């Protein structure tokens, strides 16, 4: 059976998208295809359209990955629909629809459903859907990991593991990499090994940072800090390291160094808005807050949980939207 010319992948989790694209390429004997990644947030360059329709000089094949395709404008979908009718035989296009799932069905743009390329993909079953990791799907995620790495564990350990892992595939994968090492040459995972997991379901670090930087619900942020059952010292140093990276990124975005920031276009836009809202003085203050927390712990003047609570209090005030901005 010949491979598809294109495939729609509807999933909000970038790591799961990456894994599925790799599986599809492998199953179609296309793992050696040259990978070309484009972002739909920016205007698509002429090279994108050339990659779709033109045969390469030496006959090599390309796997073209269009990230965040759900953000394409109506006119671009119509142009793309026509281009796919003339898709080069050497091109394999992956269209990633990465919008958040607010219902049980996949969030497919209305304009896309009207295009012939989508209607044909439905008939050919050239569509893959995943809502991301949740309490049900993470069990399958863990099963695949344990089978792939020959990890053995008792059912009680597996149940505890699926509850402890973050529901972000990238973050979960990093935790599983640590557990694989901990399992040792016997490849047996024990309940004690789960203590290595940095963040439990009580507090997802990535959600925490997002809520903090975007001026989220202060009560919810504090609830997560005070009810978090993981190691406070592990969290405080992960948080300070992340804050330092975040402050550097915001400083660069504020001072015209966007090209040096290795982030997707849509993330850069979010960071730039935040950087402009904070301004140089408050961005610089983040470094002071981090330094104060780390010195307090290392000198013994503060316990990790004290430093964590003071740091969150300082950040809550720092990231808060000012009254002048609320009136705009």
PDB file of C-alpha atoms in Angstrom:
ATOM      1  CA  UNK A   1       0.000   0.000   0.000  1.00  0.00           C
ATOM      2  CA  UNK A   2       1.347   3.413  -0.967  1.00  0.00           C
ATOM      3  CA  UNK A   3       1.744   5.978   1.774  1.00  0.00           C
ATOM      4  CA  UNK A   4      -0.608   8.967   2.158  1.00  0.00           C
ATOM      5  CA  UNK A   5       0.371  12.290   0.676  1.00  0.00           C
ATOM      6  CA  UNK A   6      -0.690  14.144   3.796  1.00  0.00           C
ATOM      7  CA  UNK A   7      -2.083  13.466   7.267  1.00  0.00           C
ATOM      8  CA  UNK A   8      -3.996  15.624   9.742  1.00  0.00           C
ATOM      9  CA  UNK A   9      -2.947  15.230  13.383  1.00  0.00           C
ATOM     10  CA  UNK A  10      -5.255  16.807  15.954  1.00  0.00           C
ATOM     11  CA  UNK A  11      -3.553  16.966  19.356  1.00  0.00           C
ATOM     12  CA  UNK A  12      -2.608  19.775  21.805  1.00  0.00           C
ATOM     13  CA  UNK A  13       0.488  17.955  23.124  1.00  0.00           C
ATOM     14  CA  UNK A  14       3.674  18.608  21.115  1.00  0.00           C
ATOM     15  CA  UNK A  15       5.489  15.540  22.466  1.00  0.00           C
ATOM     16  CA  UNK A  16       2.655  13.217  21.478  1.00  0.00           C
ATOM     17  CA  UNK A  17       2.614  14.811  18.027  1.00  0.00           C
ATOM     18  CA  UNK A  18       6.335  14.214  17.663  1.00  0.00           C
ATOM     19  CA  UNK A  19       5.971  10.585  18.697  1.00  0.00           C
ATOM     20  CA  UNK A  20       3.078   9.941  16.331  1.00  0.00           C
ATOM     21  CA  UNK A  21       4.856  11.542  13.373  1.00  0.00           C
ATOM     22  CA  UNK A  22       7.886   9.341  14.047  1.00  0.00           C
ATOM     23  CA  UNK A  23       5.659   6.240  14.167  1.00  0.00           C
ATOM     24  CA  UNK A  24       3.963   7.161  10.891  1.00  0.00           C
ATOM     25  CA  UNK A  25       7.283   7.778   9.138  1.00  0.00           C
ATOM     26  CA  UNK A  26       8.682   4.477  10.406  1.00  0.00           C
ATOM     27  CA  UNK A  27       5.597   2.504   9.360  1.00  0.00           C
ATOM     28  CA  UNK A  28       5.778   4.016   5.858  1.00  0.00           C
ATOM     29  CA  UNK A  29       9.517   3.360   5.423  1.00  0.00           C
ATOM     30  CA  UNK A  30      10.047   7.111   5.445  1.00  0.00           C
ATOM     31  CA  UNK A  31      12.241   7.543   8.526  1.00  0.00           C
ATOM     32  CA  UNK A  32      15.088   8.865   6.352  1.00  0.00           C
ATOM     33  CA  UNK A  33      12.964  11.619   4.787  1.00  0.00           C
ATOM     34  CA  UNK A  34      14.389  15.123   5.213  1.00  0.00           C
ATOM     35  CA  UNK A  35      12.302  16.867   7.887  1.00  0.00           C
ATOM     36  CA  UNK A  36      11.187  20.446   7.189  1.00  0.00           C
ATOM     37  CA  UNK A  37       9.266  22.220   9.975  1.00  0.00           C
ATOM     38  CA  UNK A  38       7.120  25.321   9.412  1.00  0.00           C
ATOM     39  CA  UNK A  39       4.942  27.354  11.793  1.00  0.00           C
ATOM     40  CA  UNK A  40       1.472  28.521  10.798  1.00  0.00           C
ATOM     41  CA  UNK A  41       1.642  31.471  13.225  1.00  0.00           C
ATOM     42  CA  UNK A  42       3.922  33.265  10.788  1.00  0.00           C
ATOM     43  CA  UNK A  43       3.229  33.907   7.128  1.00  0.00           C
ATOM     44  CA  UNK A  44       4.225  30.757   5.276  1.00  0.00           C
ATOM     45  CA  UNK A  45       7.365  31.374   3.179  1.00  0.00           C
ATOM     46  CA  UNK A  46       7.723  30.505  -0.486  1.00  0.00           C
ATOM     47  CA  UNK A  47       9.941  27.550   0.458  1.00  0.00           C
ATOM     48  CA  UNK A  48       6.947  25.891   2.148  1.00  0.00           C
ATOM     49  CA  UNK A  49       4.925  25.965  -1.064  1.00  0.00           C
ATOM     50  CA  UNK A  50       7.956  24.839  -3.076  1.00  0.00           C
ATOM     51  CA  UNK A  51       8.482  21.895  -0.731  1.00  0.00           C
ATOM     52  CA  UNK A  52       4.891  20.839  -1.309  1.00  0.00           C
ATOM     53  CA  UNK A  53       4.776  20.921  -5.073  1.00  0.00           C
ATOM     54  CA  UNK A  54       8.297  20.811  -6.513  1.00  0.00           C
ATOM     55  CA  UNK A  55      10.382  17.706  -7.044  1.00  0.00           C
ATOM     56  CA  UNK A  56      13.899  18.033  -5.614  1.00  0.00           C
ATOM     57  CA  UNK A  57      16.844  18.065  -7.999  1.00  0.00           C
ATOM     58  CA  UNK A  58      18.239  14.766  -6.733  1.00  0.00           C
ATOM     59  CA  UNK A  59      14.891  13.100  -6.124  1.00  0.00           C
ATOM     60  CA  UNK A  60      15.093  13.100  -2.309  1.00  0.00           C
ATOM     61  CA  UNK A  61      11.910  12.956  -0.239  1.00  0.00           C
ATOM     62  CA  UNK A  62      10.708  15.420   2.388  1.00  0.00           C
ATOM     63  CA  UNK A  63       8.570  15.137   5.514  1.00  0.00           C
ATOM     64  CA  UNK A  64       6.975  18.574   5.796  1.00  0.00           C
ATOM     65  CA  UNK A  65       5.590  19.345   9.259  1.00  0.00           C
ATOM     66  CA  UNK A  66       3.246  22.319   9.618  1.00  0.00           C
ATOM     67  CA  UNK A  67       2.898  23.144  13.311  1.00  0.00           C
ATOM     68  CA  UNK A  68      -0.157  24.945  14.739  1.00  0.00           C
ATOM     69  CA  UNK A  69      -2.024  24.597  11.453  1.00  0.00           C
ATOM     70  CA  UNK A  70      -5.291  25.356  13.284  1.00  0.00           C
ATOM     71  CA  UNK A  71      -4.263  29.034  13.274  1.00  0.00           C
ATOM     72  CA  UNK A  72      -4.197  29.311   9.461  1.00  0.00           C
ATOM     73  CA  UNK A  73      -6.431  31.980   7.969  1.00  0.00           C
ATOM     74  CA  UNK A  74      -9.330  31.200   5.631  1.00  0.00           C
ATOM     75  CA  UNK A  75      -7.478  32.367   2.506  1.00  0.00           C
ATOM     76  CA  UNK A  76      -4.446  30.236   3.358  1.00  0.00           C
ATOM     77  CA  UNK A  77      -6.582  27.106   3.832  1.00  0.00           C
ATOM     78  CA  UNK A  78      -8.074  27.653   0.386  1.00  0.00           C
ATOM     79  CA  UNK A  79      -4.617  28.087  -1.160  1.00  0.00           C
ATOM     80  CA  UNK A  80      -3.357  25.009   0.668  1.00  0.00           C
ATOM     81  CA  UNK A  81      -6.349  22.993  -0.502  1.00  0.00           C
ATOM     82  CA  UNK A  82      -5.415  23.712  -4.119  1.00  0.00           C
ATOM     83  CA  UNK A  83      -1.732  23.015  -3.487  1.00  0.00           C
ATOM     84  CA  UNK A  84      -2.507  19.585  -2.056  1.00  0.00           C
ATOM     85  CA  UNK A  85      -4.170  18.587  -5.311  1.00  0.00           C
ATOM     86  CA  UNK A  86      -0.755  19.071  -6.944  1.00  0.00           C
ATOM     87  CA  UNK A  87       1.294  17.614  -4.077  1.00  0.00           C
ATOM     88  CA  UNK A  88       4.684  16.294  -5.161  1.00  0.00           C
ATOM     89  CA  UNK A  89       5.127  12.543  -4.885  1.00  0.00           C
ATOM     90  CA  UNK A  90       8.291  13.131  -2.888  1.00  0.00           C
ATOM     91  CA  UNK A  91       6.494  15.199  -0.222  1.00  0.00           C
ATOM     92  CA  UNK A  92       4.791  13.861   2.893  1.00  0.00           C
ATOM     93  CA  UNK A  93       2.836  16.599   4.693  1.00  0.00           C
ATOM     94  CA  UNK A  94       1.840  16.523   8.367  1.00  0.00           C
ATOM     95  CA  UNK A  95      -0.750  19.149   9.338  1.00  0.00           C
ATOM     96  CA  UNK A  96      -0.763  19.607  13.119  1.00  0.00           C
ATOM     97  CA  UNK A  97      -4.013  20.975  14.558  1.00  0.00           C
ATOM     98  CA  UNK A  98      -2.959  21.876  18.102  1.00  0.00           C
ATOM     99  CA  UNK A  99      -5.945  23.691  19.549  1.00  0.00           C
ATOM    100  CA  UNK A 100      -7.086  22.769  23.057  1.00  0.00           C
ATOM    101  CA  UNK A 101      -9.911  20.259  23.335  1.00  0.00           C
ATOM    102  CA  UNK A 102     -12.852  21.907  25.089  1.00  0.00           C
ATOM    103  CA  UNK A 103     -15.305  19.147  24.151  1.00  0.00           C
ATOM    104  CA  UNK A 104     -15.073  15.421  23.520  1.00  0.00           C
ATOM    105  CA  UNK A 105     -14.703  15.959  19.773  1.00  0.00           C
ATOM    106  CA  UNK A 106     -11.554  17.282  18.104  1.00  0.00           C
ATOM    107  CA  UNK A 107     -11.441  21.094  17.602  1.00  0.00           C
ATOM    108  CA  UNK A 108     -11.282  21.244  13.793  1.00  0.00           C
ATOM    109  CA  UNK A 109     -11.618  24.740  12.250  1.00  0.00           C
ATOM    110  CA  UNK A 110     -14.936  25.180  10.448  1.00  0.00           C
ATOM    111  CA  UNK A 111     -13.209  26.476   7.316  1.00  0.00           C
ATOM    112  CA  UNK A 112     -11.080  23.333   7.117  1.00  0.00           C
ATOM    113  CA  UNK A 113     -14.108  21.023   7.172  1.00  0.00           C
ATOM    114  CA  UNK A 114     -15.302  22.710   3.960  1.00  0.00           C
ATOM    115  CA  UNK A 115     -12.057  21.994   2.094  1.00  0.00           C
ATOM    116  CA  UNK A 116     -11.703  19.035  -0.256  1.00  0.00           C
ATOM    117  CA  UNK A 117      -8.418  18.017   1.363  1.00  0.00           C
ATOM    118  CA  UNK A 118     -10.158  17.414   4.708  1.00  0.00           C
ATOM    119  CA  UNK A 119     -13.125  15.628   3.184  1.00  0.00           C
ATOM    120  CA  UNK A 120     -10.801  13.346   1.214  1.00  0.00           C
ATOM    121  CA  UNK A 121      -8.662  12.708   4.309  1.00  0.00           C
ATOM    122  CA  UNK A 122     -11.789  11.602   6.194  1.00  0.00           C
ATOM    123  CA  UNK A 123     -12.606   9.052   3.485  1.00  0.00           C
ATOM    124  CA  UNK A 124      -9.028   7.760   3.398  1.00  0.00           C
ATOM    125  CA  UNK A 125      -8.681   7.715   7.195  1.00  0.00           C
ATOM    126  CA  UNK A 126      -5.753  10.141   6.994  1.00  0.00           C
ATOM    127  CA  UNK A 127      -6.657  11.710  10.338  1.00  0.00           C
ATOM    128  CA  UNK A 128      -5.222  11.003  13.786  1.00  0.00           C
ATOM    129  CA  UNK A 129      -6.767  12.442  16.947  1.00  0.00           C
ATOM    130  CA  UNK A 130      -5.641  12.615  20.564  1.00  0.00           C
ATOM    131  CA  UNK A 131      -6.864  14.911  23.334  1.00  0.00           C
ATOM    132  CA  UNK A 132      -3.486  14.537  25.088  1.00  0.00           C
ATOM    133  CA  UNK A 133      -2.732  12.771  28.335  1.00  0.00           C
ATOM    134  CA  UNK A 134      -5.445  12.394  30.943  1.00  0.00           C
ATOM    135  CA  UNK A 135      -6.257   9.925  33.706  1.00  0.00           C
ATOM    136  CA  UNK A 136      -7.274   7.286  31.142  1.00  0.00           C
ATOM    137  CA  UNK A 137      -4.742   7.723  28.335  1.00  0.00           C
ATOM    138  CA  UNK A 138      -1.701   8.046  30.606  1.00  0.00           C
ATOM    139  CA  UNK A 139      -2.038   4.343  31.462  1.00  0.00           C
ATOM    140  CA  UNK A 140      -1.451   3.485  27.812  1.00  0.00           C
ATOM    141  CA  UNK A 141       1.433   5.961  27.726  1.00  0.00           C
ATOM    142  CA  UNK A 142       3.086   4.175  30.668  1.00  0.00           C
ATOM    143  CA  UNK A 143       2.385   0.733  29.181  1.00  0.00           C
ATOM    144  CA  UNK A 144       4.088   1.703  25.923  1.00  0.00           C
ATOM    145  CA  UNK A 145       7.084   3.064  27.819  1.00  0.00           C
ATOM    146  CA  UNK A 146       7.472  -0.047  29.992  1.00  0.00           C
ATOM    147  CA  UNK A 147       7.130  -2.397  26.998  1.00  0.00           C
ATOM    148  CA  UNK A 148       9.578  -0.395  24.890  1.00  0.00           C
ATOM    149  CA  UNK A 149      12.183  -0.373  27.665  1.00  0.00           C
ATOM    150  CA  UNK A 150      11.431  -3.847  29.121  1.00  0.00           C
ATOM    151  CA  UNK A 151      10.538  -2.333  32.507  1.00  0.00           C
ATOM    152  CA  UNK A 152       8.674  -4.589  34.919  1.00  0.00           C
ATOM    153  CA  UNK A 153       6.584  -3.395  37.859  1.00  0.00           C
ATOM    154  CA  UNK A 154       3.764  -4.554  40.058  1.00  0.00           C
ATOM    155  CA  UNK A 155       0.254  -3.286  39.366  1.00  0.00           C
ATOM    156  CA  UNK A 156       0.286  -1.198  42.531  1.00  0.00           C
ATOM    157  CA  UNK A 157       3.448   0.564  41.344  1.00  0.00           C
ATOM    158  CA  UNK A 158       1.918   1.184  37.914  1.00  0.00           C
ATOM    159  CA  UNK A 159      -1.221   2.658  39.432  1.00  0.00           C
ATOM    160  CA  UNK A 160       0.817   4.981  41.650  1.00  0.00           C
ATOM    161  CA  UNK A 161       3.017   5.955  38.704  1.00  0.00           C
ATOM    162  CA  UNK A 162       0.097   6.942  36.471  1.00  0.00           C
ATOM    163  CA  UNK A 163      -1.280   9.147  39.247  1.00  0.00           C
ATOM    164  CA  UNK A 164       2.077  10.778  39.992  1.00  0.00           C
ATOM    165  CA  UNK A 165       3.158  11.628  36.447  1.00  0.00           C
ATOM    166  CA  UNK A 166       2.345  15.096  35.037  1.00  0.00           C
ATOM    167  CA  UNK A 167      -0.272  15.108  32.285  1.00  0.00           C
ATOM    168  CA  UNK A 168       2.173  16.716  29.863  1.00  0.00           C
ATOM    169  CA  UNK A 169       3.908  14.145  27.652  1.00  0.00           C
ATOM    170  CA  UNK A 170       7.245  15.972  27.558  1.00  0.00           C
ATOM    171  CA  UNK A 171       7.369  16.394  31.326  1.00  0.00           C
ATOM    172  CA  UNK A 172       6.188  12.798  31.846  1.00  0.00           C
ATOM    173  CA  UNK A 173       8.857  11.487  29.474  1.00  0.00           C
ATOM    174  CA  UNK A 174      11.598  13.262  31.426  1.00  0.00           C
ATOM    175  CA  UNK A 175      10.365  11.658  34.647  1.00  0.00           C
ATOM    176  CA  UNK A 176      10.221   8.230  33.016  1.00  0.00           C
ATOM    177  CA  UNK A 177      13.791   8.631  31.751  1.00  0.00           C
ATOM    178  CA  UNK A 178      14.904   9.083  35.366  1.00  0.00           C
ATOM    179  CA  UNK A 179      12.905   6.060  36.492  1.00  0.00           C
ATOM    180  CA  UNK A 180      14.452   3.900  33.777  1.00  0.00           C
ATOM    181  CA  UNK A 181      17.896   4.646  35.202  1.00  0.00           C
ATOM    182  CA  UNK A 182      16.661   3.999  38.720  1.00  0.00           C
ATOM    183  CA  UNK A 183      15.293   0.595  37.692  1.00  0.00           C
ATOM    184  CA  UNK A 184      18.887  -0.490  37.047  1.00  0.00           C
ATOM    185  CA  UNK A 185      20.038  -3.602  35.151  1.00  0.00           C
ATOM    186  CA  UNK A 186      17.197  -5.645  36.695  1.00  0.00           C
ATOM    187  CA  UNK A 187      14.729  -3.338  34.896  1.00  0.00           C
ATOM    188  CA  UNK A 188      12.396  -3.556  37.899  1.00  0.00           C
ATOM    189  CA  UNK A 189      10.626  -0.421  39.068  1.00  0.00           C
ATOM    190  CA  UNK A 190       9.806  -0.245  42.780  1.00  0.00           C
ATOM    191  CA  UNK A 191       7.459   1.975  44.740  1.00  0.00           C
ATOM    192  CA  UNK A 192      10.440   3.699  46.377  1.00  0.00           C
ATOM    193  CA  UNK A 193      11.661   4.829  42.948  1.00  0.00           C
ATOM    194  CA  UNK A 194       8.553   6.980  42.511  1.00  0.00           C
ATOM    195  CA  UNK A 195       9.919   9.403  45.087  1.00  0.00           C
ATOM    196  CA  UNK A 196      12.172  10.663  42.286  1.00  0.00           C
ATOM    197  CA  UNK A 197       9.217  12.153  40.427  1.00  0.00           C
ATOM    198  CA  UNK A 198       9.551  15.895  40.841  1.00  0.00           C
ATOM    199  CA  UNK A 199       5.911  16.872  40.596  1.00  0.00           C
ATOM    200  CA  UNK A 200       2.774  15.019  41.523  1.00  0.00           C
ATOM    201  CA  UNK A 201      -0.721  15.593  40.155  1.00  0.00           C
ATOM    202  CA  UNK A 202      -1.308  17.936  43.103  1.00  0.00           C
ATOM    203  CA  UNK A 203       0.814  20.523  41.366  1.00  0.00           C
ATOM    204  CA  UNK A 204       1.800  20.503  37.695  1.00  0.00           C
ATOM    205  CA  UNK A 205       4.866  22.731  37.422  1.00  0.00           C
ATOM    206  CA  UNK A 206       4.103  23.947  33.909  1.00  0.00           C
ATOM    207  CA  UNK A 207       0.552  24.928  34.834  1.00  0.00           C
ATOM    208  CA  UNK A 208       1.908  26.633  37.943  1.00  0.00           C
ATOM    209  CA  UNK A 209       4.368  28.757  35.956  1.00  0.00           C
ATOM    210  CA  UNK A 210       1.734  29.670  33.382  1.00  0.00           C
ATOM    211  CA  UNK A 211      -0.739  30.770  36.066  1.00  0.00           C
ATOM    212  CA  UNK A 212       1.955  32.756  37.835  1.00  0.00           C
ATOM    213  CA  UNK A 213       3.290  34.641  34.803  1.00  0.00           C
ATOM    214  CA  UNK A 214      -0.143  35.382  33.355  1.00  0.00           C
ATOM    215  CA  UNK A 215      -1.513  36.851  36.563  1.00  0.00           C
ATOM    216  CA  UNK A 216      -3.677  33.828  37.286  1.00  0.00           C
ATOM    217  CA  UNK A 217      -5.995  33.130  40.199  1.00  0.00           C
ATOM    218  CA  UNK A 218      -3.938  33.994  43.304  1.00  0.00           C
ATOM    219  CA  UNK A 219      -6.029  31.764  45.559  1.00  0.00           C
ATOM    220  CA  UNK A 220      -5.502  28.786  43.252  1.00  0.00           C
ATOM    221  CA  UNK A 221      -1.745  29.403  43.076  1.00  0.00           C
ATOM    222  CA  UNK A 222      -1.479  29.501  46.867  1.00  0.00           C
ATOM    223  CA  UNK A 223      -3.672  26.417  47.233  1.00  0.00           C
ATOM    224  CA  UNK A 224      -1.256  24.482  45.053  1.00  0.00           C
ATOM    225  CA  UNK A 225       1.760  25.643  47.003  1.00  0.00           C
ATOM    226  CA  UNK A 226       0.312  24.941  50.447  1.00  0.00           C
ATOM    227  CA  UNK A 227      -1.280  21.575  49.587  1.00  0.00           C
ATOM    228  CA  UNK A 228       1.588  20.288  47.500  1.00  0.00           C
ATOM    229  CA  UNK A 229       2.897  17.034  48.946  1.00  0.00           C
ATOM    230  CA  UNK A 230       6.160  16.681  47.052  1.00  0.00           C
ATOM    231  CA  UNK A 231       9.626  17.590  48.277  1.00  0.00           C
ATOM    232  CA  UNK A 232       9.699  21.346  48.867  1.00  0.00           C
ATOM    233  CA  UNK A 233      13.465  21.575  48.333  1.00  0.00           C
ATOM    234  CA  UNK A 234      13.163  19.869  44.927  1.00  0.00           C
ATOM    235  CA  UNK A 235      10.490  22.294  43.870  1.00  0.00           C
ATOM    236  CA  UNK A 236      12.177  25.477  45.027  1.00  0.00           C
ATOM    237  CA  UNK A 237      15.340  24.812  43.026  1.00  0.00           C
ATOM    238  CA  UNK A 238      13.400  23.725  39.931  1.00  0.00           C
ATOM    239  CA  UNK A 239      11.356  26.900  40.251  1.00  0.00           C
ATOM    240  CA  UNK A 240      14.362  29.206  40.671  1.00  0.00           C
ATOM    241  CA  UNK A 241      16.149  27.605  37.700  1.00  0.00           C
ATOM    242  CA  UNK A 242      13.052  28.019  35.541  1.00  0.00           C
ATOM    243  CA  UNK A 243      12.554  31.609  36.692  1.00  0.00           C
ATOM    244  CA  UNK A 244      16.133  32.487  35.812  1.00  0.00           C
ATOM    245  CA  UNK A 245      15.658  31.144  32.275  1.00  0.00           C
ATOM    246  CA  UNK A 246      12.335  32.954  32.011  1.00  0.00           C
ATOM    247  CA  UNK A 247      13.841  36.266  33.116  1.00  0.00           C
ATOM    248  CA  UNK A 248      16.657  35.978  30.571  1.00  0.00           C
ATOM    249  CA  UNK A 249      14.145  35.244  27.808  1.00  0.00           C
ATOM    250  CA  UNK A 250      11.920  38.175  28.769  1.00  0.00           C
ATOM    251  CA  UNK A 251      14.930  40.500  28.890  1.00  0.00           C
ATOM    252  CA  UNK A 252      15.997  39.421  25.400  1.00  0.00           C
ATOM    253  CA  UNK A 253      12.469  39.835  24.034  1.00  0.00           C
ATOM    254  CA  UNK A 254      12.281  43.326  25.507  1.00  0.00           C
ATOM    255  CA  UNK A 255      15.603  44.399  23.995  1.00  0.00           C
ATOM    256  CA  UNK A 256      15.163  43.263  20.407  1.00  0.00           C
ATOM    257  CA  UNK A 257      16.985  39.928  20.646  1.00  0.00           C
ATOM    258  CA  UNK A 258      14.024  37.795  19.542  1.00  0.00           C
ATOM    259  CA  UNK A 259      16.077  36.001  16.883  1.00  0.00           C
ATOM    260  CA  UNK A 260      18.277  34.542  19.624  1.00  0.00           C
ATOM    261  CA  UNK A 261      15.311  33.069  21.503  1.00  0.00           C
ATOM    262  CA  UNK A 262      14.792  29.473  20.433  1.00  0.00           C
ATOM    263  CA  UNK A 263      11.021  29.266  20.849  1.00  0.00           C
ATOM    264  CA  UNK A 264       8.071  28.750  18.470  1.00  0.00           C
ATOM    265  CA  UNK A 265       6.607  31.993  17.034  1.00  0.00           C
ATOM    266  CA  UNK A 266       3.367  31.802  19.030  1.00  0.00           C
ATOM    267  CA  UNK A 267       5.311  31.374  22.284  1.00  0.00           C
ATOM    268  CA  UNK A 268       7.539  34.322  21.395  1.00  0.00           C
ATOM    269  CA  UNK A 269       4.465  36.480  20.924  1.00  0.00           C
ATOM    270  CA  UNK A 270       3.197  35.537  24.378  1.00  0.00           C
ATOM    271  CA  UNK A 271       6.600  36.201  25.948  1.00  0.00           C
ATOM    272  CA  UNK A 272       6.894  39.572  24.233  1.00  0.00           C
ATOM    273  CA  UNK A 273       3.506  40.699  25.529  1.00  0.00           C
ATOM    274  CA  UNK A 274       4.498  39.660  29.044  1.00  0.00           C
ATOM    275  CA  UNK A 275       7.912  41.352  28.750  1.00  0.00           C
ATOM    276  CA  UNK A 276       6.332  44.614  27.630  1.00  0.00           C
ATOM    277  CA  UNK A 277       3.797  44.420  30.454  1.00  0.00           C
ATOM    278  CA  UNK A 278       6.449  43.865  33.100  1.00  0.00           C
ATOM    279  CA  UNK A 279       9.054  46.316  31.795  1.00  0.00           C
ATOM    280  CA  UNK A 280      12.813  46.229  32.470  1.00  0.00           C
ATOM    281  CA  UNK A 281      12.638  47.049  36.199  1.00  0.00           C
ATOM    282  CA  UNK A 282      10.287  44.210  37.107  1.00  0.00           C
ATOM    283  CA  UNK A 283      12.108  41.720  34.883  1.00  0.00           C
ATOM    284  CA  UNK A 284      15.374  42.595  36.650  1.00  0.00           C
ATOM    285  CA  UNK A 285      13.575  42.137  39.971  1.00  0.00           C
ATOM    286  CA  UNK A 286      13.004  38.460  39.145  1.00  0.00           C
ATOM    287  CA  UNK A 287      16.773  37.857  39.441  1.00  0.00           C
ATOM    288  CA  UNK A 288      16.753  39.506  42.886  1.00  0.00           C
ATOM    289  CA  UNK A 289      13.850  37.336  44.055  1.00  0.00           C
ATOM    290  CA  UNK A 290      15.581  34.154  42.871  1.00  0.00           C
ATOM    291  CA  UNK A 291      18.896  35.124  44.472  1.00  0.00           C
ATOM    292  CA  UNK A 292      17.243  35.943  47.796  1.00  0.00           C
ATOM    293  CA  UNK A 293      15.471  32.566  47.889  1.00  0.00           C
ATOM    294  CA  UNK A 294      18.602  30.570  47.056  1.00  0.00           C
ATOM    295  CA  UNK A 295      20.819  32.439  49.522  1.00  0.00           C
ATOM    296  CA  UNK A 296      18.223  31.977  52.268  1.00  0.00           C
ATOM    297  CA  UNK A 297      18.259  28.203  51.807  1.00  0.00           C
ATOM    298  CA  UNK A 298      22.007  27.792  51.332  1.00  0.00           C
ATOM    299  CA  UNK A 299      22.865  29.863  54.397  1.00  0.00           C
ATOM    300  CA  UNK A 300      20.288  28.021  56.494  1.00  0.00           C
ATOM    301  CA  UNK A 301      18.342  31.168  57.380  1.00  0.00           C
ATOM    302  CA  UNK A 302      15.233  29.763  55.673  1.00  0.00           C
ATOM    303  CA  UNK A 303      13.802  26.295  55.298  1.00  0.00           C
ATOM    304  CA  UNK A 304      12.920  25.284  51.703  1.00  0.00           C
ATOM    305  CA  UNK A 305       9.178  25.545  52.360  1.00  0.00           C
ATOM    306  CA  UNK A 306       9.633  29.045  53.845  1.00  0.00           C
ATOM    307  CA  UNK A 307      11.698  30.160  50.858  1.00  0.00           C
ATOM    308  CA  UNK A 308       9.108  28.704  48.494  1.00  0.00           C
ATOM    309  CA  UNK A 309       6.196  30.512  50.110  1.00  0.00           C
ATOM    310  CA  UNK A 310       8.074  33.828  50.220  1.00  0.00           C
ATOM    311  CA  UNK A 311       9.129  33.405  46.595  1.00  0.00           C
ATOM    312  CA  UNK A 312       5.552  32.740  45.463  1.00  0.00           C
ATOM    313  CA  UNK A 313       4.343  35.762  47.422  1.00  0.00           C
ATOM    314  CA  UNK A 314       6.962  37.972  45.767  1.00  0.00           C
ATOM    315  CA  UNK A 315       6.152  36.622  42.306  1.00  0.00           C
ATOM    316  CA  UNK A 316       2.406  37.019  42.824  1.00  0.00           C
ATOM    317  CA  UNK A 317       2.976  40.713  43.515  1.00  0.00           C
ATOM    318  CA  UNK A 318       5.487  41.103  40.693  1.00  0.00           C
ATOM    319  CA  UNK A 319       3.362  39.475  37.982  1.00  0.00           C
ATOM    320  CA  UNK A 320       0.085  41.066  39.101  1.00  0.00           C
ATOM    321  CA  UNK A 321      -1.612  43.175  36.475  1.00  0.00           C
ATOM    322  CA  UNK A 322      -1.354  46.827  37.489  1.00  0.00           C
ATOM    323  CA  UNK A 323      -4.563  48.877  37.979  1.00  0.00           C
ATOM    324  CA  UNK A 324      -3.646  51.090  34.996  1.00  0.00           C
ATOM    325  CA  UNK A 325      -3.498  48.026  32.736  1.00  0.00           C
ATOM    326  CA  UNK A 326      -6.876  46.760  33.988  1.00  0.00           C
ATOM    327  CA  UNK A 327      -8.568  50.002  32.898  1.00  0.00           C
ATOM    328  CA  UNK A 328      -7.288  49.694  29.347  1.00  0.00           C
TER     329      UNK A 328
END
